[in-house]
mmCIF file of C-alpha atoms in Angstrom:
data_model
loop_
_atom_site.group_PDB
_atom_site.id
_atom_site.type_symbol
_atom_site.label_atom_id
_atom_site.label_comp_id
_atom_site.label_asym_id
_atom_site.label_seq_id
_atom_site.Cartn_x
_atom_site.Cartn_y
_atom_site.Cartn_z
ATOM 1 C CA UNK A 29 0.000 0.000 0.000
ATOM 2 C CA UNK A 30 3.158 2.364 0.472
ATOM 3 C CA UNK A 31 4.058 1.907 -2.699
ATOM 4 C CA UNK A 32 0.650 2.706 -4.126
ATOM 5 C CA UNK A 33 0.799 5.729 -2.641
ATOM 6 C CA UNK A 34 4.166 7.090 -2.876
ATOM 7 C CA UNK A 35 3.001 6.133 -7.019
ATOM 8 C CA UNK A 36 -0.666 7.444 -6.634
ATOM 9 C CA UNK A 37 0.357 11.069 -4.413
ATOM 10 C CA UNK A 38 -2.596 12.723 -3.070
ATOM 11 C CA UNK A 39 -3.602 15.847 -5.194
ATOM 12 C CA UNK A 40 -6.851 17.760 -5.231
ATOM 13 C CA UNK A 41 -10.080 15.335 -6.793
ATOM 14 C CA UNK A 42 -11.164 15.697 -9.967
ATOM 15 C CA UNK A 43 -13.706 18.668 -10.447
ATOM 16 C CA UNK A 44 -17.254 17.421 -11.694
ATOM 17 C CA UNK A 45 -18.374 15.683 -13.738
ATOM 18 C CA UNK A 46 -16.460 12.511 -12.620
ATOM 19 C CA UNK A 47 -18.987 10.482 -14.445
ATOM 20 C CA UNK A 48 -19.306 9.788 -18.359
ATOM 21 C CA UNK A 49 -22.406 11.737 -19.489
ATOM 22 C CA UNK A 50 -23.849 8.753 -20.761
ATOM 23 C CA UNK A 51 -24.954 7.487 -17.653
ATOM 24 C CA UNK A 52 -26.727 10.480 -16.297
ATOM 25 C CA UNK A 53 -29.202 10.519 -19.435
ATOM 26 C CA UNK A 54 -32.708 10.006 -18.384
ATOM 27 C CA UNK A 55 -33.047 6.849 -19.669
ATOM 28 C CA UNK A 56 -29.730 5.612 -18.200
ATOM 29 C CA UNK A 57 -29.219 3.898 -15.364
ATOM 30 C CA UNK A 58 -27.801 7.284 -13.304
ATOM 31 C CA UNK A 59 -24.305 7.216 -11.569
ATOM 32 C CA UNK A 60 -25.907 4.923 -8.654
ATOM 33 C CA UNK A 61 -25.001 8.039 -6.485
ATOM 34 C CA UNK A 62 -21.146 8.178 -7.356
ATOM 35 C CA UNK A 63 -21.103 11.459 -7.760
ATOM 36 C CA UNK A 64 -21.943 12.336 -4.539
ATOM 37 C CA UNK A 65 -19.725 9.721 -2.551
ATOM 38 C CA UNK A 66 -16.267 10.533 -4.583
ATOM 39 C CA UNK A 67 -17.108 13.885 -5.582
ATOM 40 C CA UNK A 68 -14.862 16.533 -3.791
ATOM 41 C CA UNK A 69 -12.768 13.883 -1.775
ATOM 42 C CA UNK A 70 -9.026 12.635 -2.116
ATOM 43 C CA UNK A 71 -8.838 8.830 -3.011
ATOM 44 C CA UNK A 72 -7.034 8.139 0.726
ATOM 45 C CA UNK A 73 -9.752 9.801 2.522
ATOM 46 C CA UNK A 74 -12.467 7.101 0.903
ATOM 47 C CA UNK A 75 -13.379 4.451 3.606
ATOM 48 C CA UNK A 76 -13.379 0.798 2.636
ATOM 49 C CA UNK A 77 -17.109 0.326 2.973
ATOM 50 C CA UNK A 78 -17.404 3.250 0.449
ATOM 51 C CA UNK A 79 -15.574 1.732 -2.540
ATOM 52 C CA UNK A 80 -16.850 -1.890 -1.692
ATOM 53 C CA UNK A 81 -20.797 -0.164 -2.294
ATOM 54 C CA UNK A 82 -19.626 1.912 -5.150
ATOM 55 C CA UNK A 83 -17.276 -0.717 -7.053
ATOM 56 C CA UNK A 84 -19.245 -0.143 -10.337
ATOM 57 C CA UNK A 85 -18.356 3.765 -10.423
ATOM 58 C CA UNK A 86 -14.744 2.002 -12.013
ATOM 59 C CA UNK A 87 -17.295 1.509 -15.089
ATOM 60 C CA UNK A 88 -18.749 5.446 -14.893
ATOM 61 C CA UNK A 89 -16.160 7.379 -14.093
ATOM 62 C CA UNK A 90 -14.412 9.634 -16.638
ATOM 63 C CA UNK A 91 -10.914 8.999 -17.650
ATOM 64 C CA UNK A 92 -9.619 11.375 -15.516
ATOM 65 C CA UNK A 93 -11.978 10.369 -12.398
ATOM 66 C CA UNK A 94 -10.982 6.659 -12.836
ATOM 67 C CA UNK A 95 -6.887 7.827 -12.695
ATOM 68 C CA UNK A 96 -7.530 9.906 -9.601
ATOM 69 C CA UNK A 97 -9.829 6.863 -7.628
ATOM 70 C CA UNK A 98 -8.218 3.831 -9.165
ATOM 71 C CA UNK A 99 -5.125 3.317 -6.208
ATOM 72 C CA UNK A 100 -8.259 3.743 -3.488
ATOM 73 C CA UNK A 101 -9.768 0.522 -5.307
ATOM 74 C CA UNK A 102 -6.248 -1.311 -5.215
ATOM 75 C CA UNK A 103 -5.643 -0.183 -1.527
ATOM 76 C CA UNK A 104 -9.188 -1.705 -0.209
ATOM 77 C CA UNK A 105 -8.245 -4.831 -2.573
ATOM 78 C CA UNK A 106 -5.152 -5.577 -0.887
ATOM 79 C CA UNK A 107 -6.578 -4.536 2.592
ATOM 80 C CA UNK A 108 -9.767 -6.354 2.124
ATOM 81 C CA UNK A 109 -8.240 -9.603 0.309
ATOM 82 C CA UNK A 110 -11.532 -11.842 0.756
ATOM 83 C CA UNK A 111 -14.134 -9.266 0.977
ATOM 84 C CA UNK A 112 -12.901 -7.544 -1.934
ATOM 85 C CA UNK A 113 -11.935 -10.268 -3.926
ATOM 86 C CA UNK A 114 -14.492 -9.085 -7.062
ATOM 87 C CA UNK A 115 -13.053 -5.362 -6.761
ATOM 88 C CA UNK A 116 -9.568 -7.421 -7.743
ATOM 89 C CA UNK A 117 -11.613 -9.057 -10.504
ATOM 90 C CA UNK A 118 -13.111 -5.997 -11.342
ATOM 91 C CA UNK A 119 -9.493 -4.086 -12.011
ATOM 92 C CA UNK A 120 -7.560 -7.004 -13.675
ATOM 93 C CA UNK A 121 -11.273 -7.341 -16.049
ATOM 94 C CA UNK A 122 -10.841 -3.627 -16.678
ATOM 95 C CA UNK A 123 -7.233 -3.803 -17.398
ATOM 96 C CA UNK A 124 -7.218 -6.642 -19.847
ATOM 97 C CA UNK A 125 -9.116 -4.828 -21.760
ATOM 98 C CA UNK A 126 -7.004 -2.362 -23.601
ATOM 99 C CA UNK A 127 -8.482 -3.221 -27.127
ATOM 100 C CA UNK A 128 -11.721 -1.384 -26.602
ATOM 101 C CA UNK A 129 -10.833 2.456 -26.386
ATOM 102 C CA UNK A 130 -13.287 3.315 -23.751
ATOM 103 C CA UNK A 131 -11.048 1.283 -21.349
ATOM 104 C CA UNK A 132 -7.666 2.447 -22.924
ATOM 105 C CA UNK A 133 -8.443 5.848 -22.784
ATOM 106 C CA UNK A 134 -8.452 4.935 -19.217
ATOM 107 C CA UNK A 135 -5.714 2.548 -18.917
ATOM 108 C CA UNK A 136 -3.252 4.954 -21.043
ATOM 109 C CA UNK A 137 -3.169 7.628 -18.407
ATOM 110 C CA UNK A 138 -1.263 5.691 -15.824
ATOM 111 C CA UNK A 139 2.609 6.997 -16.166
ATOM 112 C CA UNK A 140 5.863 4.358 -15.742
ATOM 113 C CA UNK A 141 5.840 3.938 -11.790
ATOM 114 C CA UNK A 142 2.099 3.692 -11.615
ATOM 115 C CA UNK A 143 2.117 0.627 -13.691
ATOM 116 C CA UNK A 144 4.734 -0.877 -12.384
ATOM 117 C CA UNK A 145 2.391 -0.430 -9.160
ATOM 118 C CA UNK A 146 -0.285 -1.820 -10.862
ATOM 119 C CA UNK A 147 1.137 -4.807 -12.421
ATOM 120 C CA UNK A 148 2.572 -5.629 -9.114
ATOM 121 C CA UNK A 149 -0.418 -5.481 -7.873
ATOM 122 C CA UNK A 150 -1.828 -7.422 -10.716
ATOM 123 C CA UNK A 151 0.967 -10.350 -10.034
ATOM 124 C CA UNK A 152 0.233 -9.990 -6.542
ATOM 125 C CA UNK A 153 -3.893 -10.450 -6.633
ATOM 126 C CA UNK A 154 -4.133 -12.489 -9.388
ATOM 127 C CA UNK A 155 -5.121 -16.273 -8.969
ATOM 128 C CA UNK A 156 -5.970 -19.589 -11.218
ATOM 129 C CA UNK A 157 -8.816 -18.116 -12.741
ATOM 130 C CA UNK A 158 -7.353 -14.815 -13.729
ATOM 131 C CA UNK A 159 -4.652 -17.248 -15.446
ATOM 132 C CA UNK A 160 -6.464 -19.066 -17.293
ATOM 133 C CA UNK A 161 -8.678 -16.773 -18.703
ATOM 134 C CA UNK A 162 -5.650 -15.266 -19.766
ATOM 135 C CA UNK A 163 -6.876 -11.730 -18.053
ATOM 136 C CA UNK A 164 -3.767 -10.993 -15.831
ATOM 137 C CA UNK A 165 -1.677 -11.487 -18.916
ATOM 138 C CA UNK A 166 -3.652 -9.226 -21.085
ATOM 139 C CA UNK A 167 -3.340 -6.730 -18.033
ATOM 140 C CA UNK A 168 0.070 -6.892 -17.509
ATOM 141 C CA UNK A 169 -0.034 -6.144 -21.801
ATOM 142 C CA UNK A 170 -1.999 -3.116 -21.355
ATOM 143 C CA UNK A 171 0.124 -1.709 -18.424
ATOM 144 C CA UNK A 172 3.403 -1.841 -20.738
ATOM 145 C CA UNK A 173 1.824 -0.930 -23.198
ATOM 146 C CA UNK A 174 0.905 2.389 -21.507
ATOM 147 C CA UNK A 175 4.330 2.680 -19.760
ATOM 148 C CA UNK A 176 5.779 2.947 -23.048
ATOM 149 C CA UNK A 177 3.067 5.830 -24.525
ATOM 150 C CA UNK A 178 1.921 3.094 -27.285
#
Protein backbone atom coordinates (compact mmCIF):
# COMPACT_ATOMS: atom_id res chain seq x y z
CA UNK A 1 0.00 0.00 0.00
CA UNK A 2 3.16 2.36 0.47
CA UNK A 3 4.06 1.91 -2.70
CA UNK A 4 0.65 2.71 -4.13
CA UNK A 5 0.80 5.73 -2.64
CA UNK A 6 4.17 7.09 -2.88
CA UNK A 7 3.00 6.13 -7.02
CA UNK A 8 -0.67 7.44 -6.63
CA UNK A 9 0.36 11.07 -4.41
CA UNK A 10 -2.60 12.72 -3.07
CA UNK A 11 -3.60 15.85 -5.19
CA UNK A 12 -6.85 17.76 -5.23
CA UNK A 13 -10.08 15.33 -6.79
CA UNK A 14 -11.16 15.70 -9.97
CA UNK A 15 -13.71 18.67 -10.45
CA UNK A 16 -17.25 17.42 -11.69
CA UNK A 17 -18.37 15.68 -13.74
CA UNK A 18 -16.46 12.51 -12.62
CA UNK A 19 -18.99 10.48 -14.44
CA UNK A 20 -19.31 9.79 -18.36
CA UNK A 21 -22.41 11.74 -19.49
CA UNK A 22 -23.85 8.75 -20.76
CA UNK A 23 -24.95 7.49 -17.65
CA UNK A 24 -26.73 10.48 -16.30
CA UNK A 25 -29.20 10.52 -19.43
CA UNK A 26 -32.71 10.01 -18.38
CA UNK A 27 -33.05 6.85 -19.67
CA UNK A 28 -29.73 5.61 -18.20
CA UNK A 29 -29.22 3.90 -15.36
CA UNK A 30 -27.80 7.28 -13.30
CA UNK A 31 -24.30 7.22 -11.57
CA UNK A 32 -25.91 4.92 -8.65
CA UNK A 33 -25.00 8.04 -6.48
CA UNK A 34 -21.15 8.18 -7.36
CA UNK A 35 -21.10 11.46 -7.76
CA UNK A 36 -21.94 12.34 -4.54
CA UNK A 37 -19.73 9.72 -2.55
CA UNK A 38 -16.27 10.53 -4.58
CA UNK A 39 -17.11 13.89 -5.58
CA UNK A 40 -14.86 16.53 -3.79
CA UNK A 41 -12.77 13.88 -1.77
CA UNK A 42 -9.03 12.64 -2.12
CA UNK A 43 -8.84 8.83 -3.01
CA UNK A 44 -7.03 8.14 0.73
CA UNK A 45 -9.75 9.80 2.52
CA UNK A 46 -12.47 7.10 0.90
CA UNK A 47 -13.38 4.45 3.61
CA UNK A 48 -13.38 0.80 2.64
CA UNK A 49 -17.11 0.33 2.97
CA UNK A 50 -17.40 3.25 0.45
CA UNK A 51 -15.57 1.73 -2.54
CA UNK A 52 -16.85 -1.89 -1.69
CA UNK A 53 -20.80 -0.16 -2.29
CA UNK A 54 -19.63 1.91 -5.15
CA UNK A 55 -17.28 -0.72 -7.05
CA UNK A 56 -19.25 -0.14 -10.34
CA UNK A 57 -18.36 3.76 -10.42
CA UNK A 58 -14.74 2.00 -12.01
CA UNK A 59 -17.30 1.51 -15.09
CA UNK A 60 -18.75 5.45 -14.89
CA UNK A 61 -16.16 7.38 -14.09
CA UNK A 62 -14.41 9.63 -16.64
CA UNK A 63 -10.91 9.00 -17.65
CA UNK A 64 -9.62 11.37 -15.52
CA UNK A 65 -11.98 10.37 -12.40
CA UNK A 66 -10.98 6.66 -12.84
CA UNK A 67 -6.89 7.83 -12.69
CA UNK A 68 -7.53 9.91 -9.60
CA UNK A 69 -9.83 6.86 -7.63
CA UNK A 70 -8.22 3.83 -9.17
CA UNK A 71 -5.12 3.32 -6.21
CA UNK A 72 -8.26 3.74 -3.49
CA UNK A 73 -9.77 0.52 -5.31
CA UNK A 74 -6.25 -1.31 -5.21
CA UNK A 75 -5.64 -0.18 -1.53
CA UNK A 76 -9.19 -1.70 -0.21
CA UNK A 77 -8.24 -4.83 -2.57
CA UNK A 78 -5.15 -5.58 -0.89
CA UNK A 79 -6.58 -4.54 2.59
CA UNK A 80 -9.77 -6.35 2.12
CA UNK A 81 -8.24 -9.60 0.31
CA UNK A 82 -11.53 -11.84 0.76
CA UNK A 83 -14.13 -9.27 0.98
CA UNK A 84 -12.90 -7.54 -1.93
CA UNK A 85 -11.94 -10.27 -3.93
CA UNK A 86 -14.49 -9.08 -7.06
CA UNK A 87 -13.05 -5.36 -6.76
CA UNK A 88 -9.57 -7.42 -7.74
CA UNK A 89 -11.61 -9.06 -10.50
CA UNK A 90 -13.11 -6.00 -11.34
CA UNK A 91 -9.49 -4.09 -12.01
CA UNK A 92 -7.56 -7.00 -13.68
CA UNK A 93 -11.27 -7.34 -16.05
CA UNK A 94 -10.84 -3.63 -16.68
CA UNK A 95 -7.23 -3.80 -17.40
CA UNK A 96 -7.22 -6.64 -19.85
CA UNK A 97 -9.12 -4.83 -21.76
CA UNK A 98 -7.00 -2.36 -23.60
CA UNK A 99 -8.48 -3.22 -27.13
CA UNK A 100 -11.72 -1.38 -26.60
CA UNK A 101 -10.83 2.46 -26.39
CA UNK A 102 -13.29 3.32 -23.75
CA UNK A 103 -11.05 1.28 -21.35
CA UNK A 104 -7.67 2.45 -22.92
CA UNK A 105 -8.44 5.85 -22.78
CA UNK A 106 -8.45 4.94 -19.22
CA UNK A 107 -5.71 2.55 -18.92
CA UNK A 108 -3.25 4.95 -21.04
CA UNK A 109 -3.17 7.63 -18.41
CA UNK A 110 -1.26 5.69 -15.82
CA UNK A 111 2.61 7.00 -16.17
CA UNK A 112 5.86 4.36 -15.74
CA UNK A 113 5.84 3.94 -11.79
CA UNK A 114 2.10 3.69 -11.61
CA UNK A 115 2.12 0.63 -13.69
CA UNK A 116 4.73 -0.88 -12.38
CA UNK A 117 2.39 -0.43 -9.16
CA UNK A 118 -0.28 -1.82 -10.86
CA UNK A 119 1.14 -4.81 -12.42
CA UNK A 120 2.57 -5.63 -9.11
CA UNK A 121 -0.42 -5.48 -7.87
CA UNK A 122 -1.83 -7.42 -10.72
CA UNK A 123 0.97 -10.35 -10.03
CA UNK A 124 0.23 -9.99 -6.54
CA UNK A 125 -3.89 -10.45 -6.63
CA UNK A 126 -4.13 -12.49 -9.39
CA UNK A 127 -5.12 -16.27 -8.97
CA UNK A 128 -5.97 -19.59 -11.22
CA UNK A 129 -8.82 -18.12 -12.74
CA UNK A 130 -7.35 -14.82 -13.73
CA UNK A 131 -4.65 -17.25 -15.45
CA UNK A 132 -6.46 -19.07 -17.29
CA UNK A 133 -8.68 -16.77 -18.70
CA UNK A 134 -5.65 -15.27 -19.77
CA UNK A 135 -6.88 -11.73 -18.05
CA UNK A 136 -3.77 -10.99 -15.83
CA UNK A 137 -1.68 -11.49 -18.92
CA UNK A 138 -3.65 -9.23 -21.08
CA UNK A 139 -3.34 -6.73 -18.03
CA UNK A 140 0.07 -6.89 -17.51
CA UNK A 141 -0.03 -6.14 -21.80
CA UNK A 142 -2.00 -3.12 -21.35
CA UNK A 143 0.12 -1.71 -18.42
CA UNK A 144 3.40 -1.84 -20.74
CA UNK A 145 1.82 -0.93 -23.20
CA UNK A 146 0.91 2.39 -21.51
CA UNK A 147 4.33 2.68 -19.76
CA UNK A 148 5.78 2.95 -23.05
CA UNK A 149 3.07 5.83 -24.53
CA UNK A 150 1.92 3.09 -27.28
Amino acid sequence: IARIEQAFRITPPPLAPIVVAGYLRPDAQGDEGATEAFLGKTWKSLSADLLAYHRSAMYMFTPCAHHYYFPAFMSVALELRSEAEDISDLIIYHLSLDHDSYWWERIRLFDGPQCDVIAEFVGLISDEIHGESGEAIRALAALERARQGV
